[in-house]
PDB file of C-alpha atoms in Angstrom:
ATOM      1  CA  MET A   1     107.592  87.341  71.416  1.00 58.00           C
ATOM      2  CA  ALA A   2     103.915  87.496  69.810  1.00 67.00           C
ATOM      3  CA  HIS A   3     101.133  89.065  71.065  1.00 81.00           C
ATOM      4  CA  CYS A   4     100.149  87.584  74.298  1.00 86.00           C
ATOM      5  CA  ILE A   5      96.538  85.889  74.456  1.00 93.00           C
ATOM      6  CA  VAL A   6      95.687  84.868  77.859  1.00 94.00           C
ATOM      7  CA  PRO A   7      92.441  82.451  78.048  1.00 96.00           C
ATOM      8  CA  SER A   8      91.146  83.501  81.340  1.00 97.00           C
ATOM      9  CA  ALA A   9      91.306  87.075  80.179  1.00 97.00           C
ATOM     10  CA  GLU A  10      89.665  86.085  76.722  1.00 97.00           C
ATOM     11  CA  GLU A  11      86.838  84.668  78.515  1.00 98.00           C
ATOM     12  CA  ILE A  12      85.731  88.093  80.049  1.00 98.00           C
ATOM     13  CA  LEU A  13      86.521  90.349  77.288  1.00 98.00           C
ATOM     14  CA  ASP A  14      83.293  92.840  77.130  1.00 97.00           C
ATOM     15  CA  ARG A  15      81.408  91.360  79.882  1.00 98.00           C
ATOM     16  CA  GLU A  16      79.973  93.867  82.246  1.00 98.00           C
ATOM     17  CA  PHE A  17      80.722  93.191  86.051  1.00 99.00           C
ATOM     18  CA  PRO A  18      77.976  95.024  88.042  1.00 99.00           C
ATOM     19  CA  VAL A  19      78.913  97.732  90.629  1.00 99.00           C
ATOM     20  CA  LEU A  20      76.593  99.677  92.968  1.00 98.00           C
ATOM     21  CA  ASP A  21      73.096  99.944  91.627  1.00 97.00           C
ATOM     22  CA  LYS A  22      73.426 101.051  88.056  1.00 98.00           C
ATOM     23  CA  GLY A  23      77.318 100.824  87.409  1.00 98.00           C
ATOM     24  CA  PHE A  24      80.007  98.177  86.126  1.00 99.00           C
ATOM     25  CA  VAL A  25      83.309  97.697  84.841  1.00 99.00           C
ATOM     26  CA  ARG A  26      84.427  95.862  81.802  1.00 98.00           C
ATOM     27  CA  LEU A  27      87.557  94.724  80.438  1.00 99.00           C
ATOM     28  CA  VAL A  28      87.939  96.090  76.761  1.00 98.00           C
ATOM     29  CA  ASP A  29      91.282  95.108  76.243  1.00 98.00           C
ATOM     30  CA  TYR A  30      94.765  94.359  77.185  1.00 98.00           C
ATOM     31  CA  LEU A  31      98.132  94.137  76.149  1.00 97.00           C
ATOM     32  CA  GLY A  32     100.709  91.728  77.552  1.00 96.00           C
ATOM     33  CA  SER A  33     100.824  89.367  80.545  1.00 96.00           C
ATOM     34  CA  ASP A  34     103.084  87.559  83.007  1.00 96.00           C
ATOM     35  CA  GLU A  35     105.068  86.185  80.144  1.00 93.00           C
ATOM     36  CA  ARG A  36     105.471  89.788  79.002  1.00 94.00           C
ATOM     37  CA  ILE A  37     106.804  90.876  82.217  1.00 95.00           C
ATOM     38  CA  VAL A  38     109.384  88.109  82.468  1.00 94.00           C
ATOM     39  CA  GLN A  39     110.379  88.712  78.796  1.00 91.00           C
ATOM     40  CA  ALA A  40     110.851  92.429  79.338  1.00 92.00           C
ATOM     41  CA  ALA A  41     113.048  91.638  82.356  1.00 92.00           C
ATOM     42  CA  ARG A  42     115.216  89.125  80.809  1.00 88.00           C
ATOM     43  CA  VAL A  43     115.739  91.141  77.356  1.00 83.00           C
ATOM     44  CA  SER A  44     118.988  92.655  78.943  1.00 61.00           C
ATOM     45  CA  TYR A  45     120.798  89.388  78.727  1.00 56.00           C
ATOM     46  CA  GLY A  46     118.637  87.756  75.715  1.00 59.00           C
ATOM     47  CA  LYS A  47     116.821  85.072  77.691  1.00 56.00           C
ATOM     48  CA  GLY A  48     113.062  84.828  77.356  1.00 57.00           C
ATOM     49  CA  THR A  49     110.350  82.782  79.168  1.00 57.00           C
ATOM     50  CA  LYS A  50     111.431  79.934  80.994  1.00 67.00           C
ATOM     51  CA  THR A  51     109.544  77.371  83.247  1.00 72.00           C
ATOM     52  CA  PHE A  52     106.569  78.616  85.091  1.00 69.00           C
ATOM     53  CA  ARG A  53     108.421  78.363  88.185  1.00 74.00           C
ATOM     54  CA  GLU A  54     111.182  80.098  87.227  1.00 87.00           C
ATOM     55  CA  ASP A  55     109.114  83.012  85.765  1.00 90.00           C
ATOM     56  CA  ARG A  56     107.022  82.872  89.162  1.00 93.00           C
ATOM     57  CA  GLY A  57     110.142  83.269  91.038  1.00 93.00           C
ATOM     58  CA  LEU A  58     111.266  86.219  88.806  1.00 94.00           C
ATOM     59  CA  ILE A  59     107.875  88.003  88.992  1.00 96.00           C
ATOM     60  CA  PHE A  60     108.029  87.813  93.017  1.00 96.00           C
ATOM     61  CA  TYR A  61     111.545  89.032  92.923  1.00 94.00           C
ATOM     62  CA  LEU A  62     111.016  91.937  90.731  1.00 96.00           C
ATOM     63  CA  LEU A  63     107.660  93.001  92.819  1.00 97.00           C
ATOM     64  CA  ARG A  64     109.704  92.458  95.840  1.00 94.00           C
ATOM     65  CA  ASN A  65     112.705  94.546  95.033  1.00 94.00           C
ATOM     66  CA  GLU A  66     110.431  97.104  93.551  1.00 94.00           C
ATOM     67  CA  HIS A  67     111.909  96.791  89.816  1.00 94.00           C
ATOM     68  CA  THR A  68     108.617  98.482  88.418  1.00 95.00           C
ATOM     69  CA  SER A  69     109.609  98.972  84.678  1.00 96.00           C
ATOM     70  CA  PRO A  70     109.012  95.300  83.685  1.00 96.00           C
ATOM     71  CA  PHE A  71     105.184  95.682  84.788  1.00 98.00           C
ATOM     72  CA  GLU A  72     104.783  98.795  82.979  1.00 97.00           C
ATOM     73  CA  GLN A  73     104.770  96.543  79.622  1.00 96.00           C
ATOM     74  CA  VAL A  74     101.256  95.090  80.610  1.00 98.00           C
ATOM     75  CA  VAL A  75      98.351  97.734  79.713  1.00 98.00           C
ATOM     76  CA  LEU A  76      94.634  97.301  80.458  1.00 98.00           C
ATOM     77  CA  THR A  77      91.539  99.102  78.994  1.00 99.00           C
ATOM     78  CA  PHE A  78      88.108  99.293  81.009  1.00 99.00           C
ATOM     79  CA  HIS A  79      84.826 100.479  80.219  1.00 99.00           C
ATOM     80  CA  VAL A  80      83.683 101.799  83.520  1.00 99.00           C
ATOM     81  CA  LYS A  81      80.236 103.243  84.539  1.00 99.00           C
ATOM     82  CA  LEU A  82      80.381 105.299  87.719  1.00 99.00           C
ATOM     83  CA  PRO A  83      78.730 108.119  89.686  1.00 98.00           C
ATOM     84  CA  ILE A  84      80.439 111.570  89.198  1.00 98.00           C
ATOM     85  CA  PHE A  85      81.726 111.805  92.993  1.00 98.00           C
ATOM     86  CA  VAL A  86      83.467 108.397  92.656  1.00 98.00           C
ATOM     87  CA  ALA A  87      85.067 109.550  89.359  1.00 98.00           C
ATOM     88  CA  ARG A  88      86.276 112.876  90.843  1.00 97.00           C
ATOM     89  CA  GLN A  89      88.454 110.407  93.210  1.00 96.00           C
ATOM     90  CA  TRP A  90      89.302 108.155  90.740  1.00 97.00           C
ATOM     91  CA  ILE A  91      90.679 110.656  88.400  1.00 96.00           C
ATOM     92  CA  ARG A  92      93.354 111.962  90.913  1.00 94.00           C
ATOM     93  CA  HIS A  93      95.431 108.774  89.713  1.00 93.00           C
ATOM     94  CA  ARG A  94      96.851 111.029  86.895  1.00 92.00           C
ATOM     95  CA  THR A  95      98.921 108.401  85.034  1.00 94.00           C
ATOM     96  CA  ALA A  96      95.998 106.962  83.332  1.00 96.00           C
ATOM     97  CA  ARG A  97      94.631 107.594  79.694  1.00 97.00           C
ATOM     98  CA  VAL A  98      91.036 108.629  79.960  1.00 98.00           C
ATOM     99  CA  ASN A  99      88.095 109.289  77.499  1.00 97.00           C
ATOM    100  CA  GLU A 100      84.745 110.321  79.209  1.00 97.00           C
ATOM    101  CA  ILE A 101      81.510 110.894  78.015  1.00 96.00           C
ATOM    102  CA  SER A 102      80.840 114.028  77.074  1.00 96.00           C
ATOM    103  CA  GLY A 103      77.868 116.384  78.873  1.00 96.00           C
ATOM    104  CA  ARG A 104      78.720 119.035  75.778  1.00 96.00           C
ATOM    105  CA  TYR A 105      78.376 116.511  72.990  1.00 96.00           C
ATOM    106  CA  SER A 106      75.440 114.126  74.399  1.00 96.00           C
ATOM    107  CA  VAL A 107      72.372 114.496  76.585  1.00 97.00           C
ATOM    108  CA  LEU A 108      73.382 112.575  79.834  1.00 96.00           C
ATOM    109  CA  LYS A 109      71.061 109.949  80.970  1.00 97.00           C
ATOM    110  CA  ASP A 110      68.480 109.968  83.780  1.00 98.00           C
ATOM    111  CA  GLU A 111      70.580 107.705  86.093  1.00 98.00           C
ATOM    112  CA  PHE A 112      71.589 108.356  89.545  1.00 99.00           C
ATOM    113  CA  TYR A 113      73.271 106.380  92.116  1.00 99.00           C
ATOM    114  CA  VAL A 114      71.169 105.871  95.424  1.00 98.00           C
ATOM    115  CA  PRO A 115      73.029 104.388  98.269  1.00 98.00           C
ATOM    116  CA  ALA A 116      71.558 100.964  99.870  1.00 98.00           C
ATOM    117  CA  LEU A 117      70.125 101.261 103.342  1.00 97.00           C
ATOM    118  CA  GLU A 118      73.257  99.779 104.754  1.00 97.00           C
ATOM    119  CA  ASP A 119      75.351 102.504 103.492  1.00 97.00           C
ATOM    120  CA  LEU A 120      73.649 105.430 105.060  1.00 96.00           C
ATOM    121  CA  ALA A 121      75.280 106.188 108.205  1.00 96.00           C
ATOM    122  CA  ALA A 122      76.216 109.304 110.350  1.00 95.00           C
ATOM    123  CA  GLN A 123      79.223 111.235 110.065  1.00 94.00           C
ATOM    124  CA  SER A 124      82.170 109.034 111.740  1.00 90.00           C
ATOM    125  CA  LYS A 125      83.319 110.374 115.090  1.00 89.00           C
ATOM    126  CA  ASP A 126      86.997 108.909 114.639  1.00 86.00           C
ATOM    127  CA  ASN A 127      87.143 109.568 110.703  1.00 81.00           C
ATOM    128  CA  LYS A 128      86.805 112.744 109.804  1.00 81.00           C
ATOM    129  CA  GLN A 129      86.417 112.084 106.220  1.00 86.00           C
ATOM    130  CA  GLY A 130      84.372 108.640 106.366  1.00 91.00           C
ATOM    131  CA  ARG A 131      80.969 107.412 107.737  1.00 93.00           C
ATOM    132  CA  ALA A 132      80.304 105.394 110.753  1.00 91.00           C
ATOM    133  CA  THR A 133      80.017 101.680 110.493  1.00 90.00           C
ATOM    134  CA  GLU A 134      76.678 101.235 112.001  1.00 94.00           C
ATOM    135  CA  PRO A 135      74.052 102.342 109.651  1.00 95.00           C
ATOM    136  CA  PHE A 136      70.677 104.451 110.447  1.00 95.00           C
ATOM    137  CA  ALA A 137      67.733 102.438 111.201  1.00 97.00           C
ATOM    138  CA  PRO A 138      65.914 101.285 108.288  1.00 97.00           C
ATOM    139  CA  GLU A 139      62.888 103.655 108.699  1.00 97.00           C
ATOM    140  CA  VAL A 140      65.485 106.669 108.818  1.00 98.00           C
ATOM    141  CA  GLY A 141      67.165 105.344 105.833  1.00 97.00           C
ATOM    142  CA  ARG A 142      64.427 104.864 103.586  1.00 98.00           C
ATOM    143  CA  SER A 143      63.383 108.364 104.326  1.00 98.00           C
ATOM    144  CA  ILE A 144      67.059 109.440 103.334  1.00 98.00           C
ATOM    145  CA  GLN A 145      66.500 107.492 100.228  1.00 98.00           C
ATOM    146  CA  GLU A 146      63.264 109.144  99.459  1.00 98.00           C
ATOM    147  CA  ARG A 147      64.816 112.579  99.826  1.00 98.00           C
ATOM    148  CA  ILE A 148      67.845 111.671  97.659  1.00 98.00           C
ATOM    149  CA  GLU A 149      65.711 110.303  94.818  1.00 98.00           C
ATOM    150  CA  GLN A 150      63.428 113.340  94.929  1.00 99.00           C
ATOM    151  CA  ALA A 151      66.343 115.843  94.675  1.00 98.00           C
ATOM    152  CA  GLN A 152      67.541 113.557  91.819  1.00 99.00           C
ATOM    153  CA  LYS A 153      64.380 113.723  89.962  1.00 99.00           C
ATOM    154  CA  GLN A 154      63.915 117.372  90.182  1.00 99.00           C
ATOM    155  CA  SER A 155      67.325 118.234  89.224  1.00 98.00           C
ATOM    156  CA  TYR A 156      66.835 115.901  85.927  1.00 99.00           C
ATOM    157  CA  GLN A 157      63.451 117.780  85.281  1.00 99.00           C
ATOM    158  CA  VAL A 158      65.215 120.940  85.557  1.00 99.00           C
ATOM    159  CA  TYR A 159      67.991 119.878  83.216  1.00 98.00           C
ATOM    160  CA  GLU A 160      65.311 118.616  80.608  1.00 98.00           C
ATOM    161  CA  GLU A 161      63.649 121.910  80.953  1.00 98.00           C
ATOM    162  CA  LEU A 162      66.677 124.058  80.129  1.00 98.00           C
ATOM    163  CA  LEU A 163      67.502 121.818  77.206  1.00 98.00           C
ATOM    164  CA  GLY A 164      64.049 122.529  76.215  1.00 98.00           C
ATOM    165  CA  THR A 165      64.751 126.491  76.050  1.00 98.00           C
ATOM    166  CA  ASP A 166      67.640 125.492  73.624  1.00 97.00           C
ATOM    167  CA  LEU A 167      70.153 126.348  76.432  1.00 98.00           C
ATOM    168  CA  ALA A 168      73.456 124.913  75.464  1.00 98.00           C
ATOM    169  CA  ARG A 169      74.248 121.584  76.762  1.00 98.00           C
ATOM    170  CA  GLU A 170      77.346 122.524  78.437  1.00 97.00           C
ATOM    171  CA  ILE A 171      75.421 125.091  80.663  1.00 98.00           C
ATOM    172  CA  ALA A 172      72.412 123.115  81.149  1.00 98.00           C
ATOM    173  CA  ARG A 173      74.351 119.923  82.591  1.00 98.00           C
ATOM    174  CA  ILE A 174      75.657 122.021  85.885  1.00 98.00           C
ATOM    175  CA  VAL A 175      72.234 121.486  87.651  1.00 98.00           C
ATOM    176  CA  LEU A 176      72.880 117.601  87.770  1.00 98.00           C
ATOM    177  CA  PRO A 177      74.285 116.234  91.051  1.00 98.00           C
ATOM    178  CA  LEU A 178      77.440 114.410  91.745  1.00 98.00           C
ATOM    179  CA  SER A 179      75.226 110.986  92.018  1.00 98.00           C
ATOM    180  CA  ALA A 180      74.702 111.223  88.219  1.00 98.00           C
ATOM    181  CA  TYR A 181      76.503 108.450  86.699  1.00 99.00           C
ATOM    182  CA  THR A 182      79.010 108.872  83.783  1.00 98.00           C
ATOM    183  CA  GLU A 183      81.040 106.783  81.841  1.00 98.00           C
ATOM    184  CA  TRP A 184      84.760 106.417  80.765  1.00 98.00           C
ATOM    185  CA  TYR A 185      87.281 104.273  78.887  1.00 98.00           C
ATOM    186  CA  TRP A 186      90.277 104.121  81.412  1.00 98.00           C
ATOM    187  CA  GLN A 187      93.497 102.675  80.594  1.00 98.00           C
ATOM    188  CA  MET A 188      96.651 101.985  82.625  1.00 98.00           C
ATOM    189  CA  ASP A 189      99.904 100.124  82.959  1.00 98.00           C
ATOM    190  CA  LEU A 190     100.072  97.313  85.430  1.00 98.00           C
ATOM    191  CA  HIS A 191     102.613  99.134  87.745  1.00 98.00           C
ATOM    192  CA  ASN A 192     100.380 102.234  88.135  1.00 98.00           C
ATOM    193  CA  LEU A 193      97.477 100.110  88.346  1.00 98.00           C
ATOM    194  CA  MET A 194      98.631  98.500  91.391  1.00 98.00           C
ATOM    195  CA  HIS A 195      99.376 101.767  93.047  1.00 98.00           C
ATOM    196  CA  PHE A 196      95.547 102.698  92.086  1.00 98.00           C
ATOM    197  CA  LEU A 197      94.715  99.318  93.659  1.00 98.00           C
ATOM    198  CA  LYS A 198      96.968  99.792  97.008  1.00 98.00           C
ATOM    199  CA  LEU A 199      95.284 102.992  97.607  1.00 97.00           C
ATOM    200  CA  ARG A 200      91.460 102.647  96.799  1.00 98.00           C
ATOM    201  CA  LEU A 201      91.374  98.948  98.338  1.00 98.00           C
ATOM    202  CA  ASP A 202      92.495 100.324 101.732  1.00 96.00           C
ATOM    203  CA  PRO A 203      89.759 100.392 104.345  1.00 92.00           C
ATOM    204  CA  HIS A 204      90.216 104.167 104.694  1.00 92.00           C
ATOM    205  CA  ALA A 205      89.314 104.540 101.041  1.00 96.00           C
ATOM    206  CA  GLN A 206      85.279 105.367 100.535  1.00 97.00           C
ATOM    207  CA  LYS A 207      83.091 102.161 100.124  1.00 97.00           C
ATOM    208  CA  GLU A 208      82.031 102.979  96.935  1.00 98.00           C
ATOM    209  CA  ILE A 209      85.465 103.125  95.097  1.00 98.00           C
ATOM    210  CA  ARG A 210      86.546 100.297  96.956  1.00 98.00           C
ATOM    211  CA  LEU A 211      83.814  98.192  95.195  1.00 99.00           C
ATOM    212  CA  TYR A 212      85.046  99.223  91.989  1.00 99.00           C
ATOM    213  CA  ALA A 213      88.664  98.688  92.904  1.00 99.00           C
ATOM    214  CA  GLN A 214      87.682  95.003  94.099  1.00 99.00           C
ATOM    215  CA  VAL A 215      86.384  94.205  90.617  1.00 99.00           C
ATOM    216  CA  ILE A 216      89.527  95.664  88.764  1.00 99.00           C
ATOM    217  CA  LEU A 217      91.591  93.623  90.992  1.00 99.00           C
ATOM    218  CA  ASP A 218      89.579  90.427  90.009  1.00 98.00           C
ATOM    219  CA  ILE A 219      89.582  91.403  86.472  1.00 99.00           C
ATOM    220  CA  THR A 220      93.346  92.067  86.461  1.00 99.00           C
ATOM    221  CA  LYS A 221      93.869  88.479  88.019  1.00 98.00           C
ATOM    222  CA  ARG A 222      92.605  87.278  84.844  1.00 98.00           C
ATOM    223  CA  VAL A 223      95.168  89.052  82.699  1.00 98.00           C
ATOM    224  CA  CYS A 224      98.362  88.575  84.918  1.00 98.00           C
ATOM    225  CA  PRO A 225      97.751  86.018  87.636  1.00 98.00           C
ATOM    226  CA  ILE A 226     101.033  85.777  88.793  1.00 97.00           C
ATOM    227  CA  ALA A 227     101.921  89.307  89.041  1.00 98.00           C
ATOM    228  CA  MET A 228      98.904  90.020  91.362  1.00 98.00           C
ATOM    229  CA  GLU A 229      99.519  87.074  93.415  1.00 98.00           C
ATOM    230  CA  ALA A 230     102.860  88.670  94.361  1.00 98.00           C
ATOM    231  CA  PHE A 231     101.127  92.102  94.647  1.00 98.00           C
ATOM    232  CA  GLU A 232      98.621  90.720  96.967  1.00 98.00           C
ATOM    233  CA  GLU A 233     101.373  89.112  99.084  1.00 96.00           C
ATOM    234  CA  TYR A 234     103.960  92.123  99.385  1.00 95.00           C
ATOM    235  CA  VAL A 235     101.651  95.009  98.787  1.00 96.00           C
ATOM    236  CA  LEU A 236      98.175  94.205  99.987  1.00 96.00           C
ATOM    237  CA  LYS A 237      98.766  91.743 102.758  1.00 94.00           C
ATOM    238  CA  GLY A 238     102.132  93.456 103.656  1.00 92.00           C
ATOM    239  CA  VAL A 239     102.913  96.489 106.070  1.00 89.00           C
ATOM    240  CA  THR A 240     105.734  98.899 105.808  1.00 88.00           C
ATOM    241  CA  ILE A 241     107.306  99.638 109.583  1.00 87.00           C
ATOM    242  CA  SER A 242     109.113 102.439 110.536  1.00 91.00           C
ATOM    243  CA  GLY A 243     112.952 102.710 111.695  1.00 87.00           C
ATOM    244  CA  LYS A 244     111.813 102.849 115.418  1.00 91.00           C
ATOM    245  CA  GLU A 245     109.298  99.898 114.961  1.00 86.00           C
ATOM    246  CA  LYS A 246     111.874  98.002 113.874  1.00 85.00           C
ATOM    247  CA  GLU A 247     114.099  98.476 116.585  1.00 88.00           C
ATOM    248  CA  ALA A 248     111.582  97.919 118.752  1.00 86.00           C
ATOM    249  CA  LEU A 249     110.748  94.410 117.087  1.00 84.00           C
ATOM    250  CA  ARG A 250     114.615  93.672 116.978  1.00 84.00           C
ATOM    251  CA  SER A 251     114.334  94.083 120.744  1.00 83.00           C
ATOM    252  CA  LEU A 252     111.482  91.670 121.421  1.00 82.00           C
ATOM    253  CA  LEU A 253     113.016  89.087 119.190  1.00 80.00           C
ATOM    254  CA  LYS A 254     116.927  89.344 120.270  1.00 77.00           C
ATOM    255  CA  ASP A 255     118.047  86.086 121.804  1.00 73.00           C
ATOM    256  CA  ARG A 256     114.614  84.746 122.287  1.00 78.00           C
ATOM    257  CA  LEU A 257     114.475  82.425 119.014  1.00 75.00           C
ATOM    258  CA  SER A 258     116.686  79.654 118.326  1.00 79.00           C
ATOM    259  CA  GLU A 259     117.453  78.421 114.778  1.00 80.00           C
ATOM    260  CA  GLN A 260     114.602  75.865 115.006  1.00 84.00           C
ATOM    261  CA  ASP A 261     112.337  78.408 116.235  1.00 73.00           C
ATOM    262  CA  TRP A 262     112.562  80.562 113.235  1.00 74.00           C
ATOM    263  CA  LYS A 263     112.447  77.425 110.823  1.00 81.00           C
ATOM    264  CA  ILE A 264     109.250  76.093 112.889  1.00 82.00           C
ATOM    265  CA  HIS A 265     107.324  79.466 112.908  1.00 81.00           C
ATOM    266  CA  GLY A 266     108.326  80.603 109.416  1.00 78.00           C
ATOM    267  CA  GLU A 267     107.405  77.365 107.954  1.00 84.00           C
ATOM    268  CA  ALA A 268     103.898  77.438 109.889  1.00 86.00           C
ATOM    269  CA  SER A 269     103.586  80.745 108.061  1.00 84.00           C
ATOM    270  CA  GLY A 270     104.044  79.494 104.927  1.00 86.00           C
ATOM    271  CA  LEU A 271     107.497  80.852 104.424  1.00 83.00           C
ATOM    272  CA  SER A 272     110.390  78.818 102.633  1.00 86.00           C
ATOM    273  CA  GLY A 273     113.980  78.431 103.791  1.00 83.00           C
ATOM    274  CA  LYS A 274     115.161  81.564 101.788  1.00 83.00           C
ATOM    275  CA  GLU A 275     111.912  83.748 102.688  1.00 83.00           C
ATOM    276  CA  ILE A 276     112.801  82.623 106.422  1.00 80.00           C
ATOM    277  CA  ASP A 277     116.438  83.837 105.643  1.00 82.00           C
ATOM    278  CA  ARG A 278     115.355  87.374 103.802  1.00 83.00           C
ATOM    279  CA  PHE A 279     113.046  87.747 106.756  1.00 82.00           C
ATOM    280  CA  ARG A 280     115.970  87.692 109.216  1.00 77.00           C
ATOM    281  CA  GLU A 281     117.807  89.817 107.065  1.00 79.00           C
ATOM    282  CA  LYS A 282     115.269  92.644 107.074  1.00 76.00           C
ATOM    283  CA  LEU A 283     115.376  92.885 110.802  1.00 74.00           C
ATOM    284  CA  TRP A 284     118.931  92.573 111.108  1.00 72.00           C
ATOM    285  CA  GLU A 285     120.463  94.356 108.278  1.00 66.00           C
TER     286      GLU A 285
END
């Protein structure tokens, strides 16, 4: 099978998609597509791409049953500009290949993230690691913005002064705050990218990284629309239940739904006949 060319992905290559106040994400390159996934899955018995419907069914089957290696055949490379505090969360996903701008070789730019008024809130009383949903009053928020900008300006001024003394760049940079912007090339296969998106699109993730993850998701849909449709269905919109929760659900449904009830409610939710059968098997297996 030749190199995969996906028109919808080609349309956005090197296009910057803005994130936050000064950041962006752009797709630099991609290897593979939905076609590569099915080709890899079928290679064991010598059959390649079939009809669109068959390919879609196979991709959904692979994701539903956690056959992950075919998804690793697809690789995406992004150029990302992001605040350092977001990068520190992002880099915890260790399966990526990363090349970041170096403050040892380059003079870092005078660019810092300043949160919008709606993002300035008190510490949440329910979530120890997050902020409250209600932002500060506008006048309080503007005062906070001014103090943040003042601190950023002062730190960059000190940075320039230290460089002016001929201090090494690798030492001068340590005065810069976590709000400074950095840039990197970030490459990851589709299987691990899905794991990144699962965690970073979760409502418990910090808003700033969620915004980047949403753009990554939208771009990846251009490369592998079927795979990402399956990912949204089974991962983003799906839930995992415990054994006890499963038993409770069984108890609630036992002897209360007829065959016709299963059919009516299943079809009303968009499930096909086979999907209804699989749902019932999950509950009673």
